[in-house]
Coordinates of C-alpha atoms in Angstrom, one line a residue:
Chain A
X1 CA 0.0 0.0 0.0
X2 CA 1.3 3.5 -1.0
X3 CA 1.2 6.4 1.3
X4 CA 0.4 9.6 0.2
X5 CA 2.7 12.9 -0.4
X6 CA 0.8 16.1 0.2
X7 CA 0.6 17.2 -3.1
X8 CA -0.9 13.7 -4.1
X9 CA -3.4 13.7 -1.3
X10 CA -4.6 17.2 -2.9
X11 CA -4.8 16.0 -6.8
X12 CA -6.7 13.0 -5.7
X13 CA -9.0 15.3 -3.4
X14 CA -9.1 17.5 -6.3
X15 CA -10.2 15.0 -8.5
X16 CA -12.9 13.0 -6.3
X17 CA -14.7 16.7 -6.4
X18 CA -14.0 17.9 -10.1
X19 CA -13.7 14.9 -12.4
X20 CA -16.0 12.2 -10.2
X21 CA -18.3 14.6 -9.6
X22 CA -18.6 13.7 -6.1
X23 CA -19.8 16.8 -3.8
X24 CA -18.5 18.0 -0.6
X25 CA -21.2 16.7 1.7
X26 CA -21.3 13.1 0.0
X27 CA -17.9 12.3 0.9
X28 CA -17.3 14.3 4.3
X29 CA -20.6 12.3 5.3
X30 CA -19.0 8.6 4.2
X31 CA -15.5 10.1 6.0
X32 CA -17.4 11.3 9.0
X33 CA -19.4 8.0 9.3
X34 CA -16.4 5.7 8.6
X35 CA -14.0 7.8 11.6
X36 CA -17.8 6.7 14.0
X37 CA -17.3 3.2 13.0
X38 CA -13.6 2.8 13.5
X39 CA -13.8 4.7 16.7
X40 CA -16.7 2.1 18.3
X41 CA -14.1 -1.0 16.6
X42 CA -11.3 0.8 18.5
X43 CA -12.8 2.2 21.7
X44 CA -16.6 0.6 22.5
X45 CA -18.5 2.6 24.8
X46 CA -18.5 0.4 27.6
X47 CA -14.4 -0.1 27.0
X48 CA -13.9 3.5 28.0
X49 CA -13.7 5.0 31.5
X50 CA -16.4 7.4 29.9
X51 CA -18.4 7.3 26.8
X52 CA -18.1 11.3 26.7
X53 CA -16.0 12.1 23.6
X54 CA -14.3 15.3 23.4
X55 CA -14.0 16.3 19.4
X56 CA -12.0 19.2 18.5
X57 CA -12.8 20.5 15.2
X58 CA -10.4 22.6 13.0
X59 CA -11.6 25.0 10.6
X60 CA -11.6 23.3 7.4
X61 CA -12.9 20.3 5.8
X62 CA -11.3 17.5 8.6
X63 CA -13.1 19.8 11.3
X64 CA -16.3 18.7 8.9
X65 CA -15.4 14.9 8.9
X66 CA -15.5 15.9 12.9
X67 CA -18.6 16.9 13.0
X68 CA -20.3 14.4 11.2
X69 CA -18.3 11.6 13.3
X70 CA -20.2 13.5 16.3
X71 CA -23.6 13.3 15.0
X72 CA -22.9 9.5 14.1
X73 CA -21.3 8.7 17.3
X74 CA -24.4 10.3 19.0
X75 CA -26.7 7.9 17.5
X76 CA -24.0 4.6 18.8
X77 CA -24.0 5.4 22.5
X78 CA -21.7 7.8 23.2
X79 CA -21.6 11.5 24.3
X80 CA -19.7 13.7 22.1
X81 CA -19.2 17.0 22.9
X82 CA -17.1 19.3 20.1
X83 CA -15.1 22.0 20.4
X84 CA -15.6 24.4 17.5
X85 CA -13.7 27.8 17.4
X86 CA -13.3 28.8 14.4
X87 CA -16.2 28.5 11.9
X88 CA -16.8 29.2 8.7
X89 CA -19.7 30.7 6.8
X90 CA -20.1 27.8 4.4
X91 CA -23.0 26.6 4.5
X92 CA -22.0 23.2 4.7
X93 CA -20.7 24.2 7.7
X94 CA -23.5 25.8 9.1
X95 CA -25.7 23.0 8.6
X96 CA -23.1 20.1 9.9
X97 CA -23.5 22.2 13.0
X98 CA -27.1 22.4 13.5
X99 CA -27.4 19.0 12.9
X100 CA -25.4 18.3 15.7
X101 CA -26.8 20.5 17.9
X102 CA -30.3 19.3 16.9
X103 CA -28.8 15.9 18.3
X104 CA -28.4 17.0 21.4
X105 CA -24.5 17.6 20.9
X106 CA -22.9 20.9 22.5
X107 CA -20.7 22.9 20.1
X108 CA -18.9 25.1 22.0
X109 CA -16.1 28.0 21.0
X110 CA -14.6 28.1 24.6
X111 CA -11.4 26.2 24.5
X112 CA -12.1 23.7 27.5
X113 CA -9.8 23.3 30.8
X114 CA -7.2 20.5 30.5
X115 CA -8.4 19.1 33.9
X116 CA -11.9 19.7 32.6
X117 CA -11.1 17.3 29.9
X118 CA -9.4 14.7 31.6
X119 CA -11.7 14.2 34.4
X120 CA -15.2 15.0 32.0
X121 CA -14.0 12.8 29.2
X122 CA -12.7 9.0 27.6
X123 CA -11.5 9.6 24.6
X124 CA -10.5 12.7 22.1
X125 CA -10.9 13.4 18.6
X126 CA -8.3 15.3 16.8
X127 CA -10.2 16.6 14.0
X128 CA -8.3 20.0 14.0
X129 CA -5.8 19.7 11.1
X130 CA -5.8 17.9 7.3
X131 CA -3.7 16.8 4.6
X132 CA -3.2 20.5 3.5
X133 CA -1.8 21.3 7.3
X134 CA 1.2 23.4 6.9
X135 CA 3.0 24.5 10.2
X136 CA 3.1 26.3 12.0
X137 CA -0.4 26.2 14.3
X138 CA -2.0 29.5 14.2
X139 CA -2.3 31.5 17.5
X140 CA -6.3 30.5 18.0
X141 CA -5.4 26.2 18.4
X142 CA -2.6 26.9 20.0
X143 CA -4.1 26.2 23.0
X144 CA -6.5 23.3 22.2
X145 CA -3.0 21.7 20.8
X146 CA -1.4 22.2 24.6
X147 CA -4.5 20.5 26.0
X148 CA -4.0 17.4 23.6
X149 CA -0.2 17.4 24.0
X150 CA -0.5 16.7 27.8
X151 CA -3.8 14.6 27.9
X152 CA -3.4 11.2 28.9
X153 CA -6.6 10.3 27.5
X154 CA -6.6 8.2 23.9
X155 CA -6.3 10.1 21.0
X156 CA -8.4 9.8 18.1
X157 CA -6.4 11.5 14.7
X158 CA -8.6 12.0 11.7
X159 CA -6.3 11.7 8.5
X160 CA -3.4 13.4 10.3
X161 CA -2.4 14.1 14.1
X162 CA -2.7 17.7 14.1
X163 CA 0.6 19.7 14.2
X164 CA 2.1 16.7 12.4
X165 CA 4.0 17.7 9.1
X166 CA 2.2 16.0 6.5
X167 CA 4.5 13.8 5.2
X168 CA 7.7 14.3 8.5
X169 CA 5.5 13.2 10.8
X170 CA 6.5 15.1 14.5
X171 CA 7.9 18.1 14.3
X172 CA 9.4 18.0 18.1
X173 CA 8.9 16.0 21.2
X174 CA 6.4 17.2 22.5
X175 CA 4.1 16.7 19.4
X176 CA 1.0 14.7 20.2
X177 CA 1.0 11.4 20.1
X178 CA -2.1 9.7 18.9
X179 CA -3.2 6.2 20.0
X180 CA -5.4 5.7 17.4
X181 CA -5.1 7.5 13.5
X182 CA -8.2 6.8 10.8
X183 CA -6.5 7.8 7.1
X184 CA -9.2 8.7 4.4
X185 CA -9.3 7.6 1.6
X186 CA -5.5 6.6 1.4
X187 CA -2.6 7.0 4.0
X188 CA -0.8 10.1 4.0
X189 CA 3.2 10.0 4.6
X190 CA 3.3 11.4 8.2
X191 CA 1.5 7.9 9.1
X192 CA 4.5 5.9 8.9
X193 CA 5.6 7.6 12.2
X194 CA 3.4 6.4 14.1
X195 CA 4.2 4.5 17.3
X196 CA 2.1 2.0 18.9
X197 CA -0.6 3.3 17.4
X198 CA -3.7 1.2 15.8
X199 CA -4.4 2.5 12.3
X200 CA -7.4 2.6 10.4
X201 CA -8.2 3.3 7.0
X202 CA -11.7 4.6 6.1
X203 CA -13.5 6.5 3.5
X204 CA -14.8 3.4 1.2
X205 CA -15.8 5.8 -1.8
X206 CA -12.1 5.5 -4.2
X207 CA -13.3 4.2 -7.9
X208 CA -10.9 1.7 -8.5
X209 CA -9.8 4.0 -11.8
X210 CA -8.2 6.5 -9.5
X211 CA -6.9 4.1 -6.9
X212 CA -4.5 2.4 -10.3
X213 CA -4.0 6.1 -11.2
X214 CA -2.1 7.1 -8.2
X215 CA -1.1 3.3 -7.3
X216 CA -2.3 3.2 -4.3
X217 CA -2.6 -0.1 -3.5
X218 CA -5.4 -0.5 -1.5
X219 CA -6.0 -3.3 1.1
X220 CA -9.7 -4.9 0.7
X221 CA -12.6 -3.8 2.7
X222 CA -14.1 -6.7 4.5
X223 CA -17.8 -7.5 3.7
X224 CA -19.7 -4.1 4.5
X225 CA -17.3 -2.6 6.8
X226 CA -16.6 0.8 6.5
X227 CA -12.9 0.5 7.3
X228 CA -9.6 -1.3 7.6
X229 CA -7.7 -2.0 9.8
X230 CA -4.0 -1.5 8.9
X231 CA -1.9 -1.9 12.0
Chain B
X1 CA -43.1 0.9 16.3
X2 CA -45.3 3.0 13.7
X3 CA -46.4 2.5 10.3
X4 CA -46.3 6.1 8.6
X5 CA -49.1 7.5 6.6
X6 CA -47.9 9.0 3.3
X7 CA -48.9 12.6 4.5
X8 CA -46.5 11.6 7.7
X9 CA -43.6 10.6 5.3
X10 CA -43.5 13.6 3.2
X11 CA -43.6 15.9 6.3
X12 CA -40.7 14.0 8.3
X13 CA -39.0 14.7 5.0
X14 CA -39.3 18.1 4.9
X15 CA -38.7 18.6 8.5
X16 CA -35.0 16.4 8.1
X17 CA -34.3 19.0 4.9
X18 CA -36.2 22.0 6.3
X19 CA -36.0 22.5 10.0
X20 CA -32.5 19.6 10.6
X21 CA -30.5 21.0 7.3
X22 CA -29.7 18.0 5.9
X23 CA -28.8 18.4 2.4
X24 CA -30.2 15.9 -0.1
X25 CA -26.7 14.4 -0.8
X26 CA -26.3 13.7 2.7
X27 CA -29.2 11.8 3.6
X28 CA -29.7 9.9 0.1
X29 CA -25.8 8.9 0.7
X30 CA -27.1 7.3 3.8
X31 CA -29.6 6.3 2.8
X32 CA -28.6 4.5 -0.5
X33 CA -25.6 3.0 1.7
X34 CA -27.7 1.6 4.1
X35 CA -29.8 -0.3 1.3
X36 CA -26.9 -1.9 -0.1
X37 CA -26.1 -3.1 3.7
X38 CA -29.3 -4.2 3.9
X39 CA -28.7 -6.1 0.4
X40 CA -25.8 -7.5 1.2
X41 CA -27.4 -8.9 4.7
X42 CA -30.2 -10.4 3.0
X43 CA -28.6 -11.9 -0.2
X44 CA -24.9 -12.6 0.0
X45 CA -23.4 -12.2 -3.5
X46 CA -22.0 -15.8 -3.0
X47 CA -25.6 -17.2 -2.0
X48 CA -27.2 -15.5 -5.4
X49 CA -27.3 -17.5 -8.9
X50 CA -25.3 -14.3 -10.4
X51 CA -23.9 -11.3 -8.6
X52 CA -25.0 -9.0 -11.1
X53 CA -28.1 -7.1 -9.6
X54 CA -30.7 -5.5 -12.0
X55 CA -31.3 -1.2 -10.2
X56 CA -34.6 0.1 -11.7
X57 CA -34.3 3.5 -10.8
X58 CA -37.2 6.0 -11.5
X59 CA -37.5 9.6 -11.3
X60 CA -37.5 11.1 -8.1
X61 CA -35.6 10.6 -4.9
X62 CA -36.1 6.9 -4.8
X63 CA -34.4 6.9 -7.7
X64 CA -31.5 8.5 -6.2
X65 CA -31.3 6.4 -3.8
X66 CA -30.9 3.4 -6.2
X67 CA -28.2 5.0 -8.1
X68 CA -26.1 5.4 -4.6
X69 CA -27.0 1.9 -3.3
X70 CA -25.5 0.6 -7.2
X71 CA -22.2 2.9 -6.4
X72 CA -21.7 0.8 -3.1
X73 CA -23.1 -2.7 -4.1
X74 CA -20.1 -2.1 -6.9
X75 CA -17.4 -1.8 -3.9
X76 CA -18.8 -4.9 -2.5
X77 CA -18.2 -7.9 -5.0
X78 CA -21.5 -7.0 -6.7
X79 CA -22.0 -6.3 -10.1
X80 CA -24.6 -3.6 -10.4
X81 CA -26.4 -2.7 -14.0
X82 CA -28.8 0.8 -13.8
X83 CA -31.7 1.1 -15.6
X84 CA -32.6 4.9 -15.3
X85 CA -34.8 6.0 -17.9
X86 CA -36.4 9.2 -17.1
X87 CA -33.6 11.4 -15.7
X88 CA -33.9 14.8 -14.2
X89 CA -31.9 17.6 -15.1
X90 CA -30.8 18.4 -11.4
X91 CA -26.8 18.1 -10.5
X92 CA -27.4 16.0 -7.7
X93 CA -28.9 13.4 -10.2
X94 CA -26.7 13.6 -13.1
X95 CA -23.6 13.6 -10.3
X96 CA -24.9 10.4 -9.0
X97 CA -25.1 8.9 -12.8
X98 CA -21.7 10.0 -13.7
X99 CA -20.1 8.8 -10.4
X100 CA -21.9 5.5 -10.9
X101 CA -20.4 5.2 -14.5
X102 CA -16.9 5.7 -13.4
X103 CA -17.1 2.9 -11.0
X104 CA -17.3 1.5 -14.1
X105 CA -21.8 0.6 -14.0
X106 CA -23.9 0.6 -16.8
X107 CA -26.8 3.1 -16.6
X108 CA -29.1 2.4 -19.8
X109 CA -32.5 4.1 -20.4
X110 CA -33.3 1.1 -22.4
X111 CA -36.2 -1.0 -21.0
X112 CA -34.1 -4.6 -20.3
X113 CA -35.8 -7.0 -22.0
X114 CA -38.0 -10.1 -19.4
X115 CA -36.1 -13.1 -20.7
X116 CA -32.3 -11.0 -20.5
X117 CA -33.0 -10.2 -17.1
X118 CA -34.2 -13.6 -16.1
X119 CA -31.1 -15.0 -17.4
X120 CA -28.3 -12.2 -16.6
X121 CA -29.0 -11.0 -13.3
X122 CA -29.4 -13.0 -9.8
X123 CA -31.0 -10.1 -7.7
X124 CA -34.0 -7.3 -8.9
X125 CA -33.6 -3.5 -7.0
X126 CA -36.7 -1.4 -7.1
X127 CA -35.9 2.1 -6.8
X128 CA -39.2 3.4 -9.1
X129 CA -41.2 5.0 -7.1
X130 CA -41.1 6.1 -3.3
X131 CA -43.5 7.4 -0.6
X132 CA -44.7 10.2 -2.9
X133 CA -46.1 8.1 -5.2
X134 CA -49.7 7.9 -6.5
X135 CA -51.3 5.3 -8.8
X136 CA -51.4 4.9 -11.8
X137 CA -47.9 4.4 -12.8
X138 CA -47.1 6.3 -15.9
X139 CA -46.7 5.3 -19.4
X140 CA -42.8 5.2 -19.4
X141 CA -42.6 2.7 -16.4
X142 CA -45.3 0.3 -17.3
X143 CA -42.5 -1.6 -19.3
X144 CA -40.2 -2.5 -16.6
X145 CA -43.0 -2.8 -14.0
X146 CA -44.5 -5.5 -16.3
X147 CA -40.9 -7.2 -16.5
X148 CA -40.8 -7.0 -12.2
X149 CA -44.1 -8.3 -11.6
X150 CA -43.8 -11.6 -13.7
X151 CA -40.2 -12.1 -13.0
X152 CA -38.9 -15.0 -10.8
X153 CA -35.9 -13.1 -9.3
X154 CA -35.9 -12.1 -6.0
X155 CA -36.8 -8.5 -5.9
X156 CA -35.6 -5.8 -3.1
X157 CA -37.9 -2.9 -2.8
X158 CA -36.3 0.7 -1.6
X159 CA -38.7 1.9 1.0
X160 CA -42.4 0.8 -0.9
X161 CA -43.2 -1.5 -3.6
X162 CA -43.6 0.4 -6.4
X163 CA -46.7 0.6 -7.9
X164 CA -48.0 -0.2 -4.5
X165 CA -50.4 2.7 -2.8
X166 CA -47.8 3.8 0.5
X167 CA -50.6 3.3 2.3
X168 CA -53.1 0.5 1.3
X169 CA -50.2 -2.3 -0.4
X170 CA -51.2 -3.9 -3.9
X171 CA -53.6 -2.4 -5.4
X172 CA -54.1 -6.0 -7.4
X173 CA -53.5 -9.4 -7.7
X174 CA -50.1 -8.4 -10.5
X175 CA -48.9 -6.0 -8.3
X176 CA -45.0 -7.0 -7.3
X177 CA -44.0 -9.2 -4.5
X178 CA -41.1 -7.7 -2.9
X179 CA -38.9 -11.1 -1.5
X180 CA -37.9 -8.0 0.9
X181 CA -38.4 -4.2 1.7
X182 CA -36.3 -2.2 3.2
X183 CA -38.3 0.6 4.6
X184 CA -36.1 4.2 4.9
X185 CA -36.3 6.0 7.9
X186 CA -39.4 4.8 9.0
X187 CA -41.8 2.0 7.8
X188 CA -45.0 3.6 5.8
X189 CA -48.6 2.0 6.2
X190 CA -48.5 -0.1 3.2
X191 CA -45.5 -2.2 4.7
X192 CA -48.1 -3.9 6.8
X193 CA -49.3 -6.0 4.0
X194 CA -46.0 -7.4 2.5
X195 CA -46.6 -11.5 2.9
X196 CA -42.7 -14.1 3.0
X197 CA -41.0 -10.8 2.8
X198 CA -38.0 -10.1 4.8
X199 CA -38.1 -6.2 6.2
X200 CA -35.7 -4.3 6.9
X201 CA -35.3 -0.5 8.2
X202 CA -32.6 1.5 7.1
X203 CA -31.5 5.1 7.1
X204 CA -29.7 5.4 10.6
X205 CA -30.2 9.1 11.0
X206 CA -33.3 10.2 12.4
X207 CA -32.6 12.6 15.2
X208 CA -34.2 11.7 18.5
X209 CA -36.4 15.0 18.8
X210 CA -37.8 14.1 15.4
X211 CA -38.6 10.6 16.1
X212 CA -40.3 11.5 19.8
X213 CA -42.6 14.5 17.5
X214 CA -43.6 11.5 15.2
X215 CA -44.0 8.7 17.9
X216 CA -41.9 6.8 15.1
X217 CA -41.0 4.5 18.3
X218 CA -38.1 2.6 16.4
X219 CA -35.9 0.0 17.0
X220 CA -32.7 0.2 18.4
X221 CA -30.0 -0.1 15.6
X222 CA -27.2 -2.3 16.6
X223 CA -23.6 -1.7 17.1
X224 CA -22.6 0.3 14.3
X225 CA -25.3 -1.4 12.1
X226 CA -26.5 1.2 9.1
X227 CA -29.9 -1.9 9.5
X228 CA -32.3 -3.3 11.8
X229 CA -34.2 -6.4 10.3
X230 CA -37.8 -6.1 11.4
X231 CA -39.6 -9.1 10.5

């Protein structure tokens, strides 16, 4: 299996929405639902020393794969609650958060208390950062990215662990260090840094014309299962 | 758990689109996912006489539906073939066709001929006509509705048996026999008659407050199931 460069993570983004016609909200649904699914495989409910999930939600389109994994995970037994500071006026957006609100889920822009978090919460979601992440982290998640760096609760990376160089990996020590990442659609480069870590791959959408184009190599999906596990 | 009335149906709808901001793309992705689940639960591609599956996709939403359920049967060892014959000319629709085709599906407006189908395919999907429908069916879809009601194939019906009244079942003695339903969101009244028919309910995305407004009083979907089987 091939992991990604950033440039070839973009083109094949590029091309799921121009030449395949997919839209936006098609594909950030299947992402969004396949990140619930391998989260429940990884961490069930009942495994977790609380089933409130703390989902922190970056400003582009992996903060939107964020907040669809919260509306899905809402419906599966769990209480996700999502941190959401800076929003955009895309409608897409707009809606992906009233949805979740209409579910019940808080979406708050008040970056929460580290102790808040540890003692409130089982498990985070690092849905702050993509594959288009360059460094370094602008001043408003500089402080969300503190309260994941000393958390000891499992981490939950969508596509990349935030603050990661896309294809580097950690940029320093105290980077975070995920327990758990789910790649879309393919893995990106930064993923073979990843240390005792499971790995997932979800996002079951790539016609098989444009997994051969970029040789990707993709391992089988089993039966109807939304992911993979890779690790 | 509650049969819906058609009037019900098309105002749960509007209230998911109108008052929840869905988009269309989202929920028919889920919704067309979900069906293929429920497909692939019902009739494993191995325990079918061929894994190609005939989609008779009409017009409207139900339609769309089809057309998504075809893009993921393709990812899992199926072998869909569309027939779509009276498209609209709304992007989401003609997006849904074109994604289809590059997974490398047929979509013909050609009405497949009874004896072809009885030989080629192993599995019938009817995605005609939804919960908006009302009798009779019109002059292009008489055809293919003539080839589904005296065809020995097992048929899967998306959400009602078309050419069934959504609220009163057949209407005669030809109408189809659905070999299973899978009802979308929530079962509709004319569910009530289907006779040897497996049932299932799909669309795993009904938020809670909606359901409570409707005393839908559904089933709990399991584990990370996109199904419940209800007969």
């Amino acid at each position: 299996m091939k992991y990604l460069n950033q440039q070839e993570a973009i083109s094949v983004d590029e091309e799921l929405f121009n030449d395949y016609k997919f839209s936006v909200d098609q594909l950030m649904e299947l992402a969004g639902l396949s990140c619930a699914h391998a989260i429940a495989d990884a961490y069930s409910s009942t495994s977790l020393k609380s089933n409130k999930v703390l989902i922190c939600c970056g400003p582009g389109n992996n903060g939107g794969d964020g907040l669809v994994a919260a509306r899905h995970l809402s419906l599966m037994r769990y209480e996700p609650y999502v941190y959401y500071p800076k929003r955009t006026e895309k409608e897409l957006f707009k809606n992906l958060q009233h949805q979740a609100e209409c579910m019940g889920i808080t979406v708050s822009s008040s970056c929460p208390d580290a102790a808040w978090v540890e003692n409130e919460f089982g498990l985070i979601v690092d849905a702050l950062f993509g594959f288009s992440f360059q460094p370094p982290v602008r001043e408003s998640f500089v402080h969300i990215m503190a309260v994941l760096q000393k958390s000891s609760l499992p981490i939950v990376s969508i596509d990349i662990p935030s603050g990661w160089h896309v294809e580097r990996g950690p940029l320093s020590d105290t980077d975070i260090k995920p327990a758990c990442l789910i790649s879309l659609t393919a893995p990106k480069l930064c993923a073979k840094h990843l240390a005792n870590a499971k790995h997932y791959l979800g996002g079951r959408f790539v016609p098989k014309r444009l997994e051969e184009k970029y040789a990707m190599d993709l391992p089988s999906y089993n039966g109807c299962d939304l992911f993979v596990r890779l690790d």
